[in-house]
Amino acid sequence: MKRFADLMERLVYTGGRNAKLAILAEYFRTTPDPDRGWALAALTDGYETRLLTPAAVRKLAEARTDPVLFRLSYDYVGDLAETTALIWPEAEALPGEAPRLGEIVDTLARTSRARAPQHVEGWLDRLDGSGRYALLKLLMGGLRVGVSARLAKTALAQYGGKPIEEIEELWFGLTPPYGDLFAWLDGRTSAPQVDTSTLFRPVMLANPLEDGELDRLAPTDFRAEWKWDGIRVQLAARDGEARLFTRTGDEIGPAFPDIAGRADFDAVLDGELLVRREGEIRPFNDLQQRLGRKSVTAAMLRDYPAHLRVYDILFRGDRDLRPDPFETRRAELEAFVTGLNRDWLDLSPLVPFDDWDALRAIWDGTREAGIEGLMLKRVDASYTAGRPKGPWFKWKRAPLTADCVLMYAQRGHGKRSSLYSDFTFGCWRDGPDGAPELVPVGKAYSGYTDAELKEIDRWIRRNTVEKFGPVRSVIPEIVLEVAFDSVHPSKRHKSGIAMRFPRIHRLRTDKPAEEADRVETLAAMIEG
Amino acid sequence: MSKDPRRWLTVKPQGLYCAAGDFYVDPTRPVARAVITHGHADHARAGHGKVLATAETLAIMQSRFGEDCWGSAQAVGFGERIEIGGASVSLAPAGHVLGSAQAVLDHDGGRVVVSGDYKRRRDPTCAGFEPVPCDVFVTEATFALPVFRHPDDAGEIAKLLDSLRLFPNRTHLVGAYALGKAQRVIRLLREAGYDRTIFLHGALEALCTLYEGLGVALGPLEPVAGSKKDKAGEIVMCPPGALNDRWAAGFPDPVTAMASGWMRVRQRARQRGVELPLILSDHADWDELTRTLHDVGAPQVWITHGREEALAHYAQQAGFQAEALSLVGFEEGEDG
């Protein structure tokens, strides 16, 4: 538990991705099984006990402290686990050795919910402050140390010197505390054998098409498809069981029974998850209503019916098609979808073109057509996990732009923690008294050069109106040309709109703030 | 109660006022006569007529506010007794920063100790706190919640040295309050065997020089001056505010550390973007505060700045008469 507590402590305060990877790899190297496996499970949401409710923790703490002092402390600290960890009375010398993580997990697995707090109380007495904090966070859920499952897997890959794709391929067939995985990563055994028939396969990703890149490519080597504005998913169906994964391998099938519950075939398909109502594909905003939920209501199924538009096939029955060239997979896919004939699943069509000029003309029309852009795929490329350079390109439609006024600035994180690098900007509208007022329309963290950032930072410090912690409001004077992909209605924003993928395009030093755009102009850009 | 000190010691807008001697203790506005417990800005201000304090505190005030920051001043050694009007005043060490003192006020057979700010653990840069038995003990309450238990100093300094070993190519920027904390961190580093040059932000230079002049050896120090790029692997001390300032931007891949009792609460450390929190405080933690009430043994406890409610609750439970004294002008400063 001591090592796990140290790990939590270091991850909490470390901002950088590389530093976090180094800390994780060091932990895996120096911590024995099964402790490191349970820690991995905790970081990847594979260990969810929820044996300890906030009420139970409060009760434990109040039994050991003065309830008035506990309440005042909790008011001040604001986090129950941390308050309890800090306030827990400490003996001069800790009675007995600190419990091992594996010991804690084992004990709780054999314990009823009612008796869990009793064990926890004993452990709290045997741990120091950071140990108590880690234990409570682990058992209450919500470690929040800034490590995603993907980052943890990347650390495993670096630790064992294996490609992350191999780890992701196995991942969903493994169970905590992952003894077989670590044995393989330590070079003691070969890779764990898992039945992968309904497991996630790491996906192939595209690179953005750079300026001038088309001229170096032969049009006959490529096929074009529409780029859809949904989310990339993988549907793995076998023997009447189906799972739907995001491109990072998170399973979302339970929230999409209208897809996963209907896949009664044997195949692994790659495609776009969309909302389709009365034959029409709906904007991303509609899909958003169904994302991030563990389950779904009948009303949502009716109002936002899910649809799968497929563009690749990885397995058909037992046959692994990934080594085959795109054209072969495409023929298989077309034959498969045509044979299926389902209204919730269709084929993403190819976009025929003769040469790059013709394709460019089609690309120019994508915004008008309400399509996100084009995909280019090499005819002879196999399906390779990761983001290989060369076979696949995404060619996003040109962004929209608007001239907005800088309103608030916030200090950045990590390297940028001493610079005001996060900007909230607004557009004009008529205020209640008829006079023009600025309302925020978006926030951006990128798009400027280092030199521009320094210049804006200096300006912000000289033109601050008010400070609110790390945020400053500034004189409405600087005009930013903001690029963004699209505009959506939003109830959460005062302006009633929200931008998608906003970034700073350039500084409009030539433009006075009064001439920046109006909210109405942005609202007119809303699609669908 | 005939000897109730409340008759001769009261709270006025300027601060705590001793009517028996017509003077204030740590007034927040200019007054004719003041007793100053220590040099921090919320206790020591410029513009008083007559000032009474330790020689060290007077030197610190002059360094901060200029030679003519008062009408006249009188230096008093610990234990020396001075009569001011009908009151008798002496100073006892408070263990907070160099020169810090408790004001011991006697009148009419009653004794009040105004402790200013204090801590109980050893500090290599100043004299340690001495409990003075009294009728009324006036205490601070900066860290008066049982969640504040400051760990051992040596362990916190070891965290900094460990980080230097782990990241030998990163500048370690240590935010520390300019008066007291910075010099204490430097002394603790020296005690832990760190003998390399320690670099200073401009705002720390004068007080470090002053400390050395008053006999607190700090080892090799240098201003950061021009180049920041060549400070990889070095310790650079600065005031806490400079950590998030543009000043911090030029150092090679800096690790931001901060030495403060507030670092005990993770959320607070994270809010400030601190990567390496060092829990080092010049104020008493909960255990020190509560122990001090018993050591001093005053039947009445008056509680000033901080979390008065919690300490008052504790004191009442423990059988003291306790109340919060609402003094204006004392803030939750960065000297935590």
mmCIF file of C-alpha atoms in Angstrom, chain B residues 11-246:
data_model
loop_
_atom_site.group_PDB
_atom_site.id
_atom_site.type_symbol
_atom_site.label_atom_id
_atom_site.label_comp_id
_atom_site.label_asym_id
_atom_site.label_seq_id
_atom_site.Cartn_x
_atom_site.Cartn_y
_atom_site.Cartn_z
ATOM 1 C CA VAL B 11 -9.876 45.906 20.677
ATOM 2 C CA LYS B 12 -9.924 49.159 18.748
ATOM 3 C CA PRO B 13 -10.071 49.721 14.985
ATOM 4 C CA GLN B 14 -6.285 50.229 14.999
ATOM 5 C CA GLY B 15 -5.732 46.904 16.784
ATOM 6 C CA LEU B 16 -5.232 45.511 20.288
ATOM 7 C CA TYR B 17 -4.983 48.487 22.697
ATOM 8 C CA CYS B 18 -3.474 48.572 26.168
ATOM 9 C CA ALA B 19 -5.193 51.427 27.969
ATOM 10 C CA ALA B 20 -2.971 51.056 31.051
ATOM 11 C CA GLY B 21 0.122 52.018 29.027
ATOM 12 C CA ASP B 22 -1.571 53.835 26.141
ATOM 13 C CA PHE B 23 0.001 51.657 23.428
ATOM 14 C CA TYR B 24 -1.044 49.112 20.793
ATOM 15 C CA VAL B 25 0.305 45.640 20.020
ATOM 16 C CA ASP B 26 0.836 45.078 16.251
ATOM 17 C CA PRO B 27 -1.529 47.900 15.195
ATOM 18 C CA THR B 28 -2.636 47.811 11.572
ATOM 19 C CA ARG B 29 -2.655 51.606 11.244
ATOM 20 C CA PRO B 30 -0.095 54.240 12.329
ATOM 21 C CA VAL B 31 -0.362 55.001 16.108
ATOM 22 C CA ALA B 32 1.602 57.043 18.650
ATOM 23 C CA ARG B 33 3.067 54.068 20.459
ATOM 24 C CA ALA B 34 3.354 50.419 19.350
ATOM 25 C CA VAL B 35 4.801 47.144 20.567
ATOM 26 C CA ILE B 36 5.651 44.970 17.544
ATOM 27 C CA THR B 37 5.874 41.188 17.893
ATOM 28 C CA HIS B 38 7.627 40.446 14.577
ATOM 29 C CA GLY B 39 8.495 41.824 11.144
ATOM 30 C CA HIS B 40 5.764 40.308 8.886
ATOM 31 C CA ALA B 41 3.812 42.978 7.048
ATOM 32 C CA ASP B 42 0.462 42.303 8.739
ATOM 33 C CA HIS B 43 2.066 42.869 12.160
ATOM 34 C CA ALA B 44 4.750 45.482 11.492
ATOM 35 C CA ARG B 45 3.831 48.642 9.606
ATOM 36 C CA ALA B 46 5.574 51.902 8.920
ATOM 37 C CA GLY B 47 4.576 55.291 10.384
ATOM 38 C CA HIS B 48 4.233 54.712 14.139
ATOM 39 C CA GLY B 49 5.513 57.321 16.621
ATOM 40 C CA LYS B 50 7.379 55.170 19.158
ATOM 41 C CA VAL B 51 8.147 51.512 18.457
ATOM 42 C CA LEU B 52 9.239 48.863 20.919
ATOM 43 C CA ALA B 53 10.480 45.496 19.590
ATOM 44 C CA THR B 54 13.482 43.167 19.565
ATOM 45 C CA ALA B 55 16.623 44.515 17.877
ATOM 46 C CA GLU B 56 16.174 41.940 15.093
ATOM 47 C CA THR B 57 12.581 42.983 14.425
ATOM 48 C CA LEU B 58 13.631 46.646 14.315
ATOM 49 C CA ALA B 59 16.386 45.794 11.805
ATOM 50 C CA ILE B 60 13.896 43.862 9.660
ATOM 51 C CA MET B 61 11.446 46.776 9.711
ATOM 52 C CA GLN B 62 14.155 49.205 8.625
ATOM 53 C CA SER B 63 15.234 46.884 5.858
ATOM 54 C CA ARG B 64 11.661 46.649 4.567
ATOM 55 C CA PHE B 65 10.360 50.178 5.144
ATOM 56 C CA GLY B 66 13.473 52.338 5.274
ATOM 57 C CA GLU B 67 15.596 53.878 8.048
ATOM 58 C CA ASP B 68 12.975 56.467 8.999
ATOM 59 C CA CYS B 69 9.950 54.223 9.267
ATOM 60 C CA TRP B 70 9.123 55.466 12.776
ATOM 61 C CA GLY B 71 9.522 58.466 15.074
ATOM 62 C CA SER B 72 11.790 56.637 17.516
ATOM 63 C CA ALA B 73 12.503 53.027 18.400
ATOM 64 C CA GLN B 74 13.580 51.096 21.454
ATOM 65 C CA ALA B 75 15.222 47.677 21.216
ATOM 66 C CA VAL B 76 14.372 45.275 24.020
ATOM 67 C CA GLY B 77 16.071 41.988 24.792
ATOM 68 C CA PHE B 78 14.141 38.862 25.817
ATOM 69 C CA GLY B 79 13.309 39.004 29.507
ATOM 70 C CA GLU B 80 14.047 42.727 29.900
ATOM 71 C CA ARG B 81 11.236 44.574 31.653
ATOM 72 C CA ILE B 82 10.055 47.994 30.484
ATOM 73 C CA GLU B 83 7.487 50.205 32.216
ATOM 74 C CA ILE B 84 5.140 52.031 29.878
ATOM 75 C CA GLY B 85 2.720 54.175 31.814
ATOM 76 C CA GLY B 86 1.007 51.914 34.307
ATOM 77 C CA ALA B 87 1.835 48.750 32.404
ATOM 78 C CA SER B 88 4.903 46.590 32.446
ATOM 79 C CA VAL B 89 6.038 45.050 29.156
ATOM 80 C CA SER B 90 8.532 42.303 28.391
ATOM 81 C CA LEU B 91 9.216 40.115 25.386
ATOM 82 C CA ALA B 92 9.593 36.325 25.215
ATOM 83 C CA PRO B 93 10.709 34.271 22.191
ATOM 84 C CA ALA B 94 7.875 33.117 19.878
ATOM 85 C CA GLY B 95 9.834 30.825 17.534
ATOM 86 C CA HIS B 96 8.106 32.204 14.431
ATOM 87 C CA VAL B 97 10.865 34.082 12.538
ATOM 88 C CA LEU B 98 14.101 35.843 13.486
ATOM 89 C CA GLY B 99 13.354 38.373 16.245
ATOM 90 C CA SER B 100 9.788 37.221 16.766
ATOM 91 C CA ALA B 101 8.462 37.727 20.265
ATOM 92 C CA GLN B 102 5.443 37.318 22.480
ATOM 93 C CA ALA B 103 4.430 40.507 24.239
ATOM 94 C CA VAL B 104 4.008 39.858 27.966
ATOM 95 C CA LEU B 105 1.844 42.598 29.523
ATOM 96 C CA ASP B 106 1.403 43.004 33.275
ATOM 97 C CA HIS B 107 -0.950 45.383 35.016
ATOM 98 C CA ASP B 108 -2.971 45.428 38.150
ATOM 99 C CA GLY B 109 -1.838 41.949 39.172
ATOM 100 C CA GLY B 110 -2.984 40.412 35.898
ATOM 101 C CA ARG B 111 -0.902 39.133 32.996
ATOM 102 C CA VAL B 112 -1.766 38.889 29.312
ATOM 103 C CA VAL B 113 0.526 37.244 26.774
ATOM 104 C CA VAL B 114 0.009 38.339 23.163
ATOM 105 C CA SER B 115 1.819 35.612 21.303
ATOM 106 C CA GLY B 116 1.699 37.140 17.821
ATOM 107 C CA ASP B 117 2.513 34.299 15.458
ATOM 108 C CA TYR B 118 4.377 31.287 16.820
ATOM 109 C CA LYS B 119 5.430 27.719 16.349
ATOM 110 C CA ARG B 120 6.764 25.116 18.761
ATOM 111 C CA ARG B 121 9.156 23.051 16.716
ATOM 112 C CA ARG B 122 12.860 23.844 16.412
ATOM 113 C CA ASP B 123 13.854 26.520 13.903
ATOM 114 C CA PRO B 124 17.579 26.964 13.206
ATOM 115 C CA THR B 125 17.051 30.643 12.341
ATOM 116 C CA CYS B 126 15.432 31.900 15.542
ATOM 117 C CA ALA B 127 15.007 31.392 19.267
ATOM 118 C CA GLY B 128 12.448 28.777 20.294
ATOM 119 C CA PHE B 129 9.033 29.542 21.824
ATOM 120 C CA GLU B 130 8.933 29.820 25.595
ATOM 121 C CA PRO B 131 5.590 29.251 27.326
ATOM 122 C CA VAL B 132 4.860 32.078 29.796
ATOM 123 C CA PRO B 133 2.203 31.352 32.419
ATOM 124 C CA CYS B 134 -0.506 34.017 32.315
ATOM 125 C CA ASP B 135 -4.145 34.887 32.958
ATOM 126 C CA VAL B 136 -5.055 35.553 29.338
ATOM 127 C CA PHE B 137 -3.311 33.944 26.390
ATOM 128 C CA VAL B 138 -3.888 35.614 23.013
ATOM 129 C CA THR B 139 -3.228 33.061 20.290
ATOM 130 C CA GLU B 140 -3.232 32.954 16.517
ATOM 131 C CA ALA B 141 -5.282 30.250 14.778
ATOM 132 C CA THR B 142 -3.810 30.117 11.244
ATOM 133 C CA PHE B 143 -3.737 26.309 11.122
ATOM 134 C CA ALA B 144 -6.342 25.651 13.781
ATOM 135 C CA LEU B 145 -7.996 22.603 12.256
ATOM 136 C CA PRO B 146 -7.073 19.042 13.164
ATOM 137 C CA VAL B 147 -6.317 18.327 9.481
ATOM 138 C CA PHE B 148 -3.205 20.484 9.834
ATOM 139 C CA ARG B 149 -0.420 18.403 11.267
ATOM 140 C CA HIS B 150 2.911 19.554 9.891
ATOM 141 C CA PRO B 151 5.272 16.645 9.299
ATOM 142 C CA ASP B 152 8.904 16.535 10.319
ATOM 143 C CA ASP B 153 11.024 19.278 8.631
ATOM 144 C CA ALA B 154 13.857 16.952 7.722
ATOM 145 C CA GLY B 155 11.479 14.707 5.787
ATOM 146 C CA GLU B 156 10.182 17.631 3.747
ATOM 147 C CA ILE B 157 13.703 18.823 2.924
ATOM 148 C CA ALA B 158 14.554 15.232 1.937
ATOM 149 C CA LYS B 159 11.664 15.379 -0.571
ATOM 150 C CA LEU B 160 13.324 18.344 -2.246
ATOM 151 C CA LEU B 161 16.751 16.702 -2.309
ATOM 152 C CA ASP B 162 15.240 13.447 -3.645
ATOM 153 C CA SER B 163 13.597 15.360 -6.440
ATOM 154 C CA LEU B 164 16.923 16.987 -7.304
ATOM 155 C CA ARG B 165 18.488 13.552 -7.577
ATOM 156 C CA LEU B 166 15.584 12.264 -9.690
ATOM 157 C CA PHE B 167 15.563 15.292 -12.021
ATOM 158 C CA PRO B 168 19.172 16.482 -12.126
ATOM 159 C CA ASN B 169 18.517 18.576 -15.234
ATOM 160 C CA ARG B 170 15.565 20.542 -13.948
ATOM 161 C CA THR B 171 15.708 23.791 -12.037
ATOM 162 C CA HIS B 172 14.025 23.438 -8.657
ATOM 163 C CA LEU B 173 12.102 26.637 -8.031
ATOM 164 C CA VAL B 174 11.176 26.864 -4.371
ATOM 165 C CA GLY B 175 8.508 29.391 -3.465
ATOM 166 C CA ALA B 176 8.979 30.602 0.101
ATOM 167 C CA TYR B 177 7.880 33.722 1.944
ATOM 168 C CA ALA B 178 10.690 36.295 1.868
ATOM 169 C CA LEU B 179 10.941 36.839 5.622
ATOM 170 C CA GLY B 180 11.677 33.768 7.659
ATOM 171 C CA LYS B 181 10.564 30.870 5.503
ATOM 172 C CA ALA B 182 13.182 31.397 2.787
ATOM 173 C CA GLN B 183 16.048 31.585 5.293
ATOM 174 C CA ARG B 184 14.743 28.623 7.246
ATOM 175 C CA VAL B 185 14.537 26.474 4.107
ATOM 176 C CA ILE B 186 18.115 27.461 3.241
ATOM 177 C CA ARG B 187 19.355 26.631 6.742
ATOM 178 C CA LEU B 188 17.537 23.281 6.710
ATOM 179 C CA LEU B 189 19.105 22.488 3.340
ATOM 180 C CA ARG B 190 22.541 23.268 4.771
ATOM 181 C CA GLU B 191 21.838 21.034 7.766
ATOM 182 C CA ALA B 192 20.894 18.257 5.358
ATOM 183 C CA GLY B 193 24.338 18.587 3.770
ATOM 184 C CA TYR B 194 23.442 20.596 0.675
ATOM 185 C CA ASP B 195 26.440 22.893 0.178
ATOM 186 C CA ARG B 196 26.007 24.094 -3.420
ATOM 187 C CA THR B 197 25.247 27.717 -4.201
ATOM 188 C CA ILE B 198 21.564 28.529 -3.734
ATOM 189 C CA PHE B 199 20.193 31.136 -6.121
ATOM 190 C CA LEU B 200 17.900 33.936 -5.012
ATOM 191 C CA HIS B 201 15.103 35.918 -6.615
ATOM 192 C CA GLY B 202 15.762 39.653 -6.178
ATOM 193 C CA ALA B 203 12.989 39.986 -3.582
ATOM 194 C CA LEU B 204 14.840 37.673 -1.170
ATOM 195 C CA GLU B 205 18.307 39.180 -1.335
ATOM 196 C CA ALA B 206 18.025 41.983 1.215
ATOM 197 C CA LEU B 207 16.501 39.822 3.969
ATOM 198 C CA CYS B 208 19.018 37.012 3.429
ATOM 199 C CA THR B 209 21.841 39.547 3.764
ATOM 200 C CA LEU B 210 20.201 40.894 6.912
ATOM 201 C CA TYR B 211 19.857 37.411 8.436
ATOM 202 C CA GLU B 212 23.551 36.734 7.762
ATOM 203 C CA GLY B 213 24.440 40.081 9.343
ATOM 204 C CA LEU B 214 22.452 39.064 12.444
ATOM 205 C CA GLY B 215 24.426 35.854 12.744
ATOM 206 C CA VAL B 216 22.347 33.333 10.798
ATOM 207 C CA ALA B 217 24.843 31.715 8.407
ATOM 208 C CA LEU B 218 23.213 30.691 5.120
ATOM 209 C CA GLY B 219 26.165 29.403 3.071
ATOM 210 C CA PRO B 220 26.902 30.342 -0.549
ATOM 211 C CA LEU B 221 24.092 32.446 -2.072
ATOM 212 C CA GLU B 222 23.926 34.232 -5.420
ATOM 213 C CA PRO B 223 21.327 36.352 -7.151
ATOM 214 C CA VAL B 224 19.701 34.758 -10.214
ATOM 215 C CA ALA B 225 20.646 37.928 -12.079
ATOM 216 C CA GLY B 226 20.776 37.568 -15.874
ATOM 217 C CA SER B 227 20.913 34.008 -17.082
ATOM 218 C CA LYS B 228 18.222 31.507 -16.167
ATOM 219 C CA LYS B 229 19.215 28.903 -18.750
ATOM 220 C CA ASP B 230 22.292 27.764 -16.809
ATOM 221 C CA LYS B 231 20.293 26.952 -13.666
ATOM 222 C CA ALA B 232 19.521 23.342 -14.619
ATOM 223 C CA GLY B 233 19.751 21.149 -11.537
ATOM 224 C CA GLU B 234 20.053 24.120 -9.164
ATOM 225 C CA ILE B 235 17.850 25.301 -6.320
ATOM 226 C CA VAL B 236 16.376 28.740 -6.927
ATOM 227 C CA MET B 237 14.427 30.402 -4.119
ATOM 228 C CA CYS B 238 11.711 32.944 -4.878
ATOM 229 C CA PRO B 239 8.619 34.473 -3.251
ATOM 230 C CA PRO B 240 5.482 32.295 -3.782
ATOM 231 C CA GLY B 241 3.958 34.824 -6.176
ATOM 232 C CA ALA B 242 6.894 34.529 -8.559
ATOM 233 C CA LEU B 243 6.186 30.822 -9.205
ATOM 234 C CA ASN B 244 3.279 31.664 -11.477
ATOM 235 C CA ASP B 245 4.851 34.819 -12.808
ATOM 236 C CA ARG B 246 6.552 35.300 -16.132
#
